[in-house]
Short mmCIF file of C-alpha atoms in Angstrom, two decimals:
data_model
loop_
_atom_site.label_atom_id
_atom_site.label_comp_id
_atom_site.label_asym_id
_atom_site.label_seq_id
_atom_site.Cartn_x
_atom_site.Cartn_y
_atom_site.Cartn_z
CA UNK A 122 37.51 84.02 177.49
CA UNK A 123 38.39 87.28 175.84
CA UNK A 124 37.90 87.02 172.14
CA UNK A 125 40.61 89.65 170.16
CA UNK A 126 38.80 92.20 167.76
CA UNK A 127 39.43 91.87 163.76
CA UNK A 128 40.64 95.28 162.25
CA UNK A 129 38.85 96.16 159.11
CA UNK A 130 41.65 97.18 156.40
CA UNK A 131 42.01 100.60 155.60
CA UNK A 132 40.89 102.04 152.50
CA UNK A 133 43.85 104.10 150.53
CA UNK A 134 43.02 107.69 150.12
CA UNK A 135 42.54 109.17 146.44
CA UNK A 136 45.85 111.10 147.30
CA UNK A 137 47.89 107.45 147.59
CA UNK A 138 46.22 105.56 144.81
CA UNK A 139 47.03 108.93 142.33
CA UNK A 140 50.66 108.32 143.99
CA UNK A 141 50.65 104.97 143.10
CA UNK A 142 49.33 105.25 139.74
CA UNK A 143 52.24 108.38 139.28
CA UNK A 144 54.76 105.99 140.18
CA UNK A 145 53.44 103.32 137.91
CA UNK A 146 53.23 105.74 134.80
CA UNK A 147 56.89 106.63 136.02
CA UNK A 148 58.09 103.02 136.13
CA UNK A 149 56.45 102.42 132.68
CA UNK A 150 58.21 105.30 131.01
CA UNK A 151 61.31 104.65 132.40
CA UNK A 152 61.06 101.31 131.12
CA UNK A 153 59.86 102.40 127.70
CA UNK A 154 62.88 104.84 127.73
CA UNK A 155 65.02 102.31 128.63
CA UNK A 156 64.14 99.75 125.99
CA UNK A 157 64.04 101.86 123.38
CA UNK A 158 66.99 103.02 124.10
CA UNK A 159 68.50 99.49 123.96
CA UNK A 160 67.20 98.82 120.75
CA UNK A 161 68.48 102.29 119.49
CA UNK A 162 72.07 101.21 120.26
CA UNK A 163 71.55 97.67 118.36
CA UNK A 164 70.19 99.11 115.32
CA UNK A 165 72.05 102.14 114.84
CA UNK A 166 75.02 100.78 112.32
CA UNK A 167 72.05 99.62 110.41
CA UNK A 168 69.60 101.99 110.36
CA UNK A 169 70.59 105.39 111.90
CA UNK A 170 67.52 106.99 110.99
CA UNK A 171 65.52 104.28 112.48
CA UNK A 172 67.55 104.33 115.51
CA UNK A 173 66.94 108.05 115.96
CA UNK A 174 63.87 107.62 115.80
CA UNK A 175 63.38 105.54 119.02
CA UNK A 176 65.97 107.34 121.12
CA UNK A 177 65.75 110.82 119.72
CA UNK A 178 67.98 112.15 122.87
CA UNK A 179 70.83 109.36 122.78
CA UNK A 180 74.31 112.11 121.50
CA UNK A 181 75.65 108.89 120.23
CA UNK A 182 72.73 108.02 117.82
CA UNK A 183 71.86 111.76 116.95
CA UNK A 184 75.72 111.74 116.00
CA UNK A 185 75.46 108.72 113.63
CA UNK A 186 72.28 109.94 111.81
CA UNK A 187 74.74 113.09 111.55
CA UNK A 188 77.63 111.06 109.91
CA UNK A 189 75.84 108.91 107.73
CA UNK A 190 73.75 112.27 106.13
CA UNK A 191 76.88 114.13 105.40
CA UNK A 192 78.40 110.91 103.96
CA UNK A 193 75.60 109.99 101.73
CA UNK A 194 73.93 113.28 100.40
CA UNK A 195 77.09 115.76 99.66
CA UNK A 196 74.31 117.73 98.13
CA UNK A 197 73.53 120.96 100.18
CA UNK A 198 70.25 120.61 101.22
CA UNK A 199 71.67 117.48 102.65
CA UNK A 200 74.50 118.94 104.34
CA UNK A 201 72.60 121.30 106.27
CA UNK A 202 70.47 118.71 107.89
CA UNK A 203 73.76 116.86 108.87
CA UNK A 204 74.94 119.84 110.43
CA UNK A 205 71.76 120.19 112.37
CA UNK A 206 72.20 117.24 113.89
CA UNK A 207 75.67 117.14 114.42
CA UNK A 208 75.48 120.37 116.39
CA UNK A 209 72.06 118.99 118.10
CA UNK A 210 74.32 115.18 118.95
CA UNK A 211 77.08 118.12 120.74
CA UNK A 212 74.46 119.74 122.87
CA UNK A 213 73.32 116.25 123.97
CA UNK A 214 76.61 114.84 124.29
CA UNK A 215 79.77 116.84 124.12
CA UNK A 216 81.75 113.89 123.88
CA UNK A 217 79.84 112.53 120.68
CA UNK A 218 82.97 111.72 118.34
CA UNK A 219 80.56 111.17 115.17
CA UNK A 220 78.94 114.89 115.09
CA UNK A 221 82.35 116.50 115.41
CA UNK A 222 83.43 114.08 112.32
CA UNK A 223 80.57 115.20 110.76
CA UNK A 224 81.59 118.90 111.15
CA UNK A 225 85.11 118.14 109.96
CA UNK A 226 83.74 116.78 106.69
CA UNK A 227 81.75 119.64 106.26
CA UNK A 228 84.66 122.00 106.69
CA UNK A 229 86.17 119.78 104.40
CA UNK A 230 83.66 119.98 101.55
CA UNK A 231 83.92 123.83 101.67
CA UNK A 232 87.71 124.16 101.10
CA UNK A 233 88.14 125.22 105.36
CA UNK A 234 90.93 122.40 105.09
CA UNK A 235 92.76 124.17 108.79
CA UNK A 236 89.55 124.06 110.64
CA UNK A 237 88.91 120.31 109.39
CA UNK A 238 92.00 119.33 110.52
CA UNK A 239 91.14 120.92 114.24
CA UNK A 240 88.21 118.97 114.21
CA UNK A 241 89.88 115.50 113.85
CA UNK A 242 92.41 116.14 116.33
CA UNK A 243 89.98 116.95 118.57
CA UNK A 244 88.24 114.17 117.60
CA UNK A 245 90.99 111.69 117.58
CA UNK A 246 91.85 113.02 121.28
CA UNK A 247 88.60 112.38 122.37
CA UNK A 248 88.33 109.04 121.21
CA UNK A 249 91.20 106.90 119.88
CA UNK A 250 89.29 103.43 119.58
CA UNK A 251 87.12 105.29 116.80
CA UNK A 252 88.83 104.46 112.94
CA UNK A 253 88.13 107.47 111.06
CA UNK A 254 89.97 109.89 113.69
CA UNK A 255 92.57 107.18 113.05
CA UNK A 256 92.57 106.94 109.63
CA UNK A 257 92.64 110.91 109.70
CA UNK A 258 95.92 110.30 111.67
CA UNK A 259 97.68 108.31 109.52
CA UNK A 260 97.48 110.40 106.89
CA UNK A 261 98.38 113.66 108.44
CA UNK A 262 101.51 111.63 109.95
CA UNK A 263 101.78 110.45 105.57
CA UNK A 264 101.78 113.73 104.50
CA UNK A 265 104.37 115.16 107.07
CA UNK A 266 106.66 112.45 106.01
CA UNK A 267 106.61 111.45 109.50
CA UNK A 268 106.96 107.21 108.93
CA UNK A 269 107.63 106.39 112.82
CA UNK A 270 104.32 108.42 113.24
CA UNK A 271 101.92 106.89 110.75
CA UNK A 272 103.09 103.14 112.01
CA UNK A 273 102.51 104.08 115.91
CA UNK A 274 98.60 105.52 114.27
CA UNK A 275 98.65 102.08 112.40
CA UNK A 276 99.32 100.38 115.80
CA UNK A 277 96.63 101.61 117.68
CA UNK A 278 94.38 101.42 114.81
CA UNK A 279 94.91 97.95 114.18
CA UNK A 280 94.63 97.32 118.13
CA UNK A 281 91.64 98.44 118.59
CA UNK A 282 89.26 97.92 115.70
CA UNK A 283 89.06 94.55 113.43
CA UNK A 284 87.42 97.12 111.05
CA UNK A 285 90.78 98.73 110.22
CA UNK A 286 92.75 95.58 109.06
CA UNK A 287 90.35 95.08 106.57
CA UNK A 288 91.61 98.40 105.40
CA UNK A 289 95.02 98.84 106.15
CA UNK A 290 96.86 95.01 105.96
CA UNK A 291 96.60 96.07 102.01
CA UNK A 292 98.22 99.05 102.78
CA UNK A 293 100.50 98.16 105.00
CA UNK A 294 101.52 95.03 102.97
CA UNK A 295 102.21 97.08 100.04
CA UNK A 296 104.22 100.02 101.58
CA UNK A 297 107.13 96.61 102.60
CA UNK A 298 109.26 97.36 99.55
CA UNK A 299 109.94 100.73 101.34
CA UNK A 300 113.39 99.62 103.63
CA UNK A 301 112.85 102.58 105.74
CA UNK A 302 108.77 101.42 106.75
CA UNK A 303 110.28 97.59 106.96
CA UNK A 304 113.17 98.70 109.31
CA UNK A 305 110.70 101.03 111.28
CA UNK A 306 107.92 97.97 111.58
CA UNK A 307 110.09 95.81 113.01
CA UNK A 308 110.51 97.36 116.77
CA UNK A 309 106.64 97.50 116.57
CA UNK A 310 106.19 94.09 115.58
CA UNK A 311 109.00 93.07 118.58
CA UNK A 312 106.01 93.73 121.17
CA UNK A 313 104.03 91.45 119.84
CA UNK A 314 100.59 93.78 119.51
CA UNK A 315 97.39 91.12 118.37
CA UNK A 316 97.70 92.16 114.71
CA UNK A 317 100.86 91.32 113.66
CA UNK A 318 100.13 87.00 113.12
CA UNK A 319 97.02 88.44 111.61
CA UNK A 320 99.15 90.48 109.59
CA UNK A 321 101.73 88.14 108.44
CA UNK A 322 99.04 85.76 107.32
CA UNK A 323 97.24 88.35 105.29
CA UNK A 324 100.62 89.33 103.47
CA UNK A 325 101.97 85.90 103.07
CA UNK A 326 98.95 84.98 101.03
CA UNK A 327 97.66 87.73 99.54
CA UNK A 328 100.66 87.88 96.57
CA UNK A 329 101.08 91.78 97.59
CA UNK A 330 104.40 92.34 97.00
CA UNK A 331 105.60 89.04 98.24
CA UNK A 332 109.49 89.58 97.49
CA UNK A 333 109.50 92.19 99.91
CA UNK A 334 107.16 90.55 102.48
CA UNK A 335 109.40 87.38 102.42
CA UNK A 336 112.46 90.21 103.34
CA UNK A 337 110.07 91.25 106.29
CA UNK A 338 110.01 87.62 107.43
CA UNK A 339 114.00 87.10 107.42
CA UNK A 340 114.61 90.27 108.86
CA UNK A 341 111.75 89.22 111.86
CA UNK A 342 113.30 85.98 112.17
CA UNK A 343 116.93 87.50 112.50
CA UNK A 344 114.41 89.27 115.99
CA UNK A 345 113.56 85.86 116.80
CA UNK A 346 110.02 86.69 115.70
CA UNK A 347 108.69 83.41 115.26
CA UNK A 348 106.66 82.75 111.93
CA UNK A 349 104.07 79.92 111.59
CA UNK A 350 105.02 77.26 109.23
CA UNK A 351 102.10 77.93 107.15
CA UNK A 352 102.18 81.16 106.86
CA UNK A 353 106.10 80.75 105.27
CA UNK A 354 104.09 78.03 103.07
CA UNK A 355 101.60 80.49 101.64
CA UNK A 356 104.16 82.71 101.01
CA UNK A 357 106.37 80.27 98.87
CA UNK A 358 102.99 79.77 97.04
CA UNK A 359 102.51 83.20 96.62
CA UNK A 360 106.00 84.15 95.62
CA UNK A 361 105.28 81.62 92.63
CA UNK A 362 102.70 82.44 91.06
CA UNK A 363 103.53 86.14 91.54
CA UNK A 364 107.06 86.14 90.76
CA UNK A 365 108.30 82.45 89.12
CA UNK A 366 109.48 79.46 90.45
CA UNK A 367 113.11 80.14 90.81
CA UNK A 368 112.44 82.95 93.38
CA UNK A 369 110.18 80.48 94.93
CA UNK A 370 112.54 77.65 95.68
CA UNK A 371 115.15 80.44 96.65
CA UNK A 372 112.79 81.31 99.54
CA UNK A 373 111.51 77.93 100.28
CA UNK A 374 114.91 76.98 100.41
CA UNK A 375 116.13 79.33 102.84
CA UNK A 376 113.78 77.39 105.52
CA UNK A 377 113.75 73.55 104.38
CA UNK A 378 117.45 72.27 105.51
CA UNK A 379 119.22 69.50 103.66
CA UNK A 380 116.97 69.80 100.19
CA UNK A 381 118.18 70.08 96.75
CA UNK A 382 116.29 70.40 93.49
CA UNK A 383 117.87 67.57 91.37
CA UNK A 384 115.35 64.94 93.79
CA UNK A 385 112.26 65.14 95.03
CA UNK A 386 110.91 65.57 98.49
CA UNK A 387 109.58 63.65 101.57
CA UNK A 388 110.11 60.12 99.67
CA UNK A 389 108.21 58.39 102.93
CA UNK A 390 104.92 61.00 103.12
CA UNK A 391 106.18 61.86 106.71
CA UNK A 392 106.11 65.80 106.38
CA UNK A 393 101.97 66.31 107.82
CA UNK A 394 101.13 69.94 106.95
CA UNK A 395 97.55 71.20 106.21
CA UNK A 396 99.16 74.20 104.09
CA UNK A 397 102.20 72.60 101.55
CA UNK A 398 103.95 74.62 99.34
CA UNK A 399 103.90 73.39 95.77
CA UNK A 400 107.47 71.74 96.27
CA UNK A 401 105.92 69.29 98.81
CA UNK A 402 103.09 66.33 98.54
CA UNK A 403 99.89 68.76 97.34
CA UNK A 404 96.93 66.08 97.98
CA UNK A 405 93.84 66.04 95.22
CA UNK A 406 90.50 68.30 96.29
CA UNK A 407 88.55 66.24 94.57
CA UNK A 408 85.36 65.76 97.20
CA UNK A 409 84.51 62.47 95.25
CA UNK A 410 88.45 60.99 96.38
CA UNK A 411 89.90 59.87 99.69
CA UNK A 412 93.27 61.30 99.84
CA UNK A 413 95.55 60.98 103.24
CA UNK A 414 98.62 60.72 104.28
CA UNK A 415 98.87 58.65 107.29
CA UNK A 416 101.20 59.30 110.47
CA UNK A 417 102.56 55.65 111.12
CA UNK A 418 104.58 54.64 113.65
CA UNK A 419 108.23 55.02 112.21
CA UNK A 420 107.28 57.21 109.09
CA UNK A 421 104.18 57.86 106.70
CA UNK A 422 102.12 56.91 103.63
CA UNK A 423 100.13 57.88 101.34
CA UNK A 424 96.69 56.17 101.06
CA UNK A 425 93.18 56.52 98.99
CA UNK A 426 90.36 55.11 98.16
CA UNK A 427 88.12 56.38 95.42
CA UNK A 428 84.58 54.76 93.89
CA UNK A 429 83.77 52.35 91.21
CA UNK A 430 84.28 54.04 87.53
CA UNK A 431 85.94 57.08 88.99
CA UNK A 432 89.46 58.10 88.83
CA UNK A 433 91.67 61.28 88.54
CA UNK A 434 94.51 62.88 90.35
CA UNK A 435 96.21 61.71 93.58
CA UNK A 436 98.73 63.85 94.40
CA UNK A 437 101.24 66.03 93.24
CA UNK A 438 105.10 67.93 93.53
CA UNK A 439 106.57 70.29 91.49
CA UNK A 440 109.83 69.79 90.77
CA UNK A 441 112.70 72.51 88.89
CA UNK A 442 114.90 69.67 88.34
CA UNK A 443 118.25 70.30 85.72
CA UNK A 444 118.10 68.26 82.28
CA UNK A 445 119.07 64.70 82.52
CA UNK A 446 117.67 61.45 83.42
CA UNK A 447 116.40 60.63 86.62
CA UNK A 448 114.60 57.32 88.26
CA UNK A 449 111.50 56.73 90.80
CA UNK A 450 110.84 54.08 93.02
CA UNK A 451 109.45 53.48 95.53
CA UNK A 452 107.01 50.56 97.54
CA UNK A 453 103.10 49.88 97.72
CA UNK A 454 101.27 48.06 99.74
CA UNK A 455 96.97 47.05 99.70
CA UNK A 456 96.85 47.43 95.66
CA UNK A 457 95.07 44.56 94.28
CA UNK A 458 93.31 46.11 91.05
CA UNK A 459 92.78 44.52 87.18
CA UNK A 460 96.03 45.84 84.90
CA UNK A 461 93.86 48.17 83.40
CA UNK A 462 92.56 49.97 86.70
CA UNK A 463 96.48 50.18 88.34
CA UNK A 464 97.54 53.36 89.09
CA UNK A 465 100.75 55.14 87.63
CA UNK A 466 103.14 58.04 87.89
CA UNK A 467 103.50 60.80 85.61
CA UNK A 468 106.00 63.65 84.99
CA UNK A 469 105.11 66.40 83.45
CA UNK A 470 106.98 69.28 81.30
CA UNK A 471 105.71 72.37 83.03
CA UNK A 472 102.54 70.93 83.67
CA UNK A 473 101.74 70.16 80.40
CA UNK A 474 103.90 67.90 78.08
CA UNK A 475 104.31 64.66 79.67
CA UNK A 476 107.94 63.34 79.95
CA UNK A 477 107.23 59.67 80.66
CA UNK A 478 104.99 57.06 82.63
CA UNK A 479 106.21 54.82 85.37
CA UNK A 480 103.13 52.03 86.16
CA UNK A 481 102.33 50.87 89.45
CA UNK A 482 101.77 47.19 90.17
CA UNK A 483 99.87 45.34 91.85
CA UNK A 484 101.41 45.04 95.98
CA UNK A 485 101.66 41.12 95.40
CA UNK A 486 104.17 41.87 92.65
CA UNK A 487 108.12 42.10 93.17
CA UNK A 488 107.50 43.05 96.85
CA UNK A 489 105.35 45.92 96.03
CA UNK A 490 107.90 47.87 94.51
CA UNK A 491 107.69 50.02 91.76
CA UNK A 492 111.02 51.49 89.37
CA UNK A 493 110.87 53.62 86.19
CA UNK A 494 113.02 55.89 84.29
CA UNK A 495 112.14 59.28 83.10
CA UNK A 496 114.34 61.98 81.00
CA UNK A 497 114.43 65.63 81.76
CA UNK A 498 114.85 67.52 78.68
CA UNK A 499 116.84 70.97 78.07
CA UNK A 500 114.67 73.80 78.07
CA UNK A 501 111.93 72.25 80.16
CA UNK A 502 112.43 74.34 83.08
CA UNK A 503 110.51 72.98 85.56
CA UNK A 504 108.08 69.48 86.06
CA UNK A 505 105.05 68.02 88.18
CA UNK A 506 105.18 64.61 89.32
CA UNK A 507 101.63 63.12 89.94
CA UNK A 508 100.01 59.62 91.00
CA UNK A 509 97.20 59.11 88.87
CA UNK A 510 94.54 56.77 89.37
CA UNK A 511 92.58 54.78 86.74
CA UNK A 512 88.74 53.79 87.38
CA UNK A 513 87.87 50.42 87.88
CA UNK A 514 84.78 48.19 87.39
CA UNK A 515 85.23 46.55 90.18
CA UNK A 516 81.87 47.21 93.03
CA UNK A 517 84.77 48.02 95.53
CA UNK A 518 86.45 50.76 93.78
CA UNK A 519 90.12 51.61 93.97
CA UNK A 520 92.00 51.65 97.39
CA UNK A 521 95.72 51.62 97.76
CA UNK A 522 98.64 52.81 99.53
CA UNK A 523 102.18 54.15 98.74
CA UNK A 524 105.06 53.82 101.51
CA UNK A 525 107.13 55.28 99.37
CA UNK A 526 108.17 57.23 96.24
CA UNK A 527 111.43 59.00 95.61
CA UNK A 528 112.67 60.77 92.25
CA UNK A 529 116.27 60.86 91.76
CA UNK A 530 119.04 61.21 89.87
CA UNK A 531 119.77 58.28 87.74
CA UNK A 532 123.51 59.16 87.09
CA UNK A 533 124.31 61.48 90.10
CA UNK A 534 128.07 62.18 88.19
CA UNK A 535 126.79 63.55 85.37
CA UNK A 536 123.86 65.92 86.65
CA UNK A 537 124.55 69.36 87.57
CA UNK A 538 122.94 69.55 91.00
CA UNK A 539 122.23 72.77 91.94
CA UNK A 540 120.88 73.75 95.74
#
């Protein structure tokens, strides 16, 4: 029986373990590089210096250590260093947007204001995603007069970078009681870029000029350019407090069909919106009160809840109604409280001087329905109707519901109803 011989393994020569350790080194640096580089490009918003420091090679982070020294030491000794590394980010990477930026603010801290202005073209032509070539553009397009230009630089700006409508919606926003930027906004806004809902929000809300911004919105309706209900609602808002009331209703007006200010609004709570205007149903923020208005099957209500010894606002409208006298009523239902704990309507002169009380009873009384009359004086202006509710002793606190409450004219003939 032939037995087979067992081979003895073979010993590596000196020459292939130092090729194996080479390639080990190798494989370690490379991953060292590697990491280091990662990290580079995570910190180096943060910490340029830092950043540099781990990938001393990296264009793109030599560049940003460039940028951020010639930003934040305008003093000479500091500018040279900038420019050191600006021209050092080049010879790494040609392509390194932030060193030529660097050079352009240079040229612009020594008066060279032509050879700046070569640098951030070249800069914006290398990379348009980047804001400060952008920015740059904008303003040369400003300063030409060239309006068509700066909004197509305010397009891809606000495209591309989140950064820039931090920066530019207050621009933008206030430049809207130009017709000639309005009129030249509107075919940019037709293509629907990302920004423009943004946009709309921003301006509805942020009481910049909101006369002009709520001629923006008709003219981008008349485009069928459709605007979120909200964002109309923050603008009536807006338009108030900047402007006055009457302007206000004007706009709120324009979108609400079949309203008129001589009566209130929504008498059955059926109009659901998480952003009213201050002419609908504003519900209380109090944290410590349960306010809703419930979707029921045919229409709404309003219903809350609040604990023992605790009461405060419900809800509220503002009303501009003309002088006169005018009635609410309306229906309850699940109030069951101690006289002294019922809730009760009150209107206010300009949210101040009250004008008169109506009480509501208790839901077991006359059906649950409530009736008062109140009397508008001349030169009260404008009113807020609220639901207040009183505290009660009782361990359950204060729950309730109103189906409905409607202020109206009491003698229609004689009021001067005005739409």
């Amino acid at each position: 029986m032939a037995h087979g011989t067992t081979s003895k393994p073979r010993r590596r020569s000196r020459k292939q373990w130092l090729g194996r350790a080479g390639l080990a080194v190798v494989a370690c640096y490379m991953g060292y590089v590697a990491t280091t580089h990662s990290l580079a490009e995570v910190i180096r918003a943060a910490d340029p210096a830092t950043a540099h420091t781990l990938s001393p090679s990296n264009g793109a982070v030599t560049a940003d250590l460039a940028l951020h020294a010639i930003t934040g030491a305008p003093q000479a000794g500091g500018q040279d260093r900038a420019i050191s590394l600006a021209r050092l980010a080049l010879r790494q990477d040609p392509t390194a947007v932030d060193a030529i930026e660097a050079l352009a603010i240079k040229k612009q801290f020594d008066g060279e204001t032509a050879q700046s202005k070569e640098l951030f073209r070249y800069s914006f032509l290398l990379s348009r995603r980047e804001l400060r070539p952008q920015i740059w553009a904008i303003e040369e397009s400003v300063n030409r007069g060239d309006i068509n230009g700066a909004l197509r630089n305010y397009d891809v700006a606000l495209r591309t970078s989140n950064e820039a409508r931090t920066l530019l919606f207050p621009v933008l926003t206030s430049s809207l009681t130009n017709v000639q930027i309005r009129d030249a906004l509107l075919p940019i806004i037709l293509t629907r870029p990302n920004w423009y809902e943004p946009f709309f929000n921003f301006a509805a809300k942020s009481g910049i000029e909101p006369q002009a911004v709520s001629q923006l919105f008709d003219q981008a309706e008349g485009l069928d350019i459709e605007i979120d209900a909200g964002t109309k609602s923050e603008l009536v808002n807006a338009i108030a407090k900047a402007v006055g009331l009457e302007e206000a209703w004007a706009y709120y007006a324009s979108f609400t069909p079949g309203i008129s200010r001589s009566q209130s609004r929504d008498p059955n709570f059926a109009l659901w919106t998480d952003t009213p205007t201050l002419f609908d149903w504003t519900l209380s923020q109090d944290p410590q009160l349960s306010v809703v208005m419930l979707r029921l099957t045919d229409s709404g209500a309003l219903d809350f809840a609040m604990p023992p010894t605790r009461g405060g606002l419900l809800v509220s409208q503002t009303q501009i109604l003309p002088p006169g006298s005018y009635r609410l009523e309306g229906r309850t239902s699940m109030i069951d409280q101690a006289e002294r704990s019922q809730p009760y309507w009150v209107l206010l002169c300009e949210g101040r001087k009250e004008l008169g009380r109506v009480e509501v009873p208790n839901s077991d009384t006359m059906e649950g329905k409530f009736s008062g009359l109140l009397v508008v004086p001349e030169g009260c202006s404008s009113q807020v109707l609220q639901l207040i509710a009183r505290s009660s002793d009782s361990i359950e606190g204060v729950t309730g519901r109103i189906d409905r409450a409607y202020l109206k004219p009491e003698r229609r003939s004689k009021m001067k109803e005005a739409k």
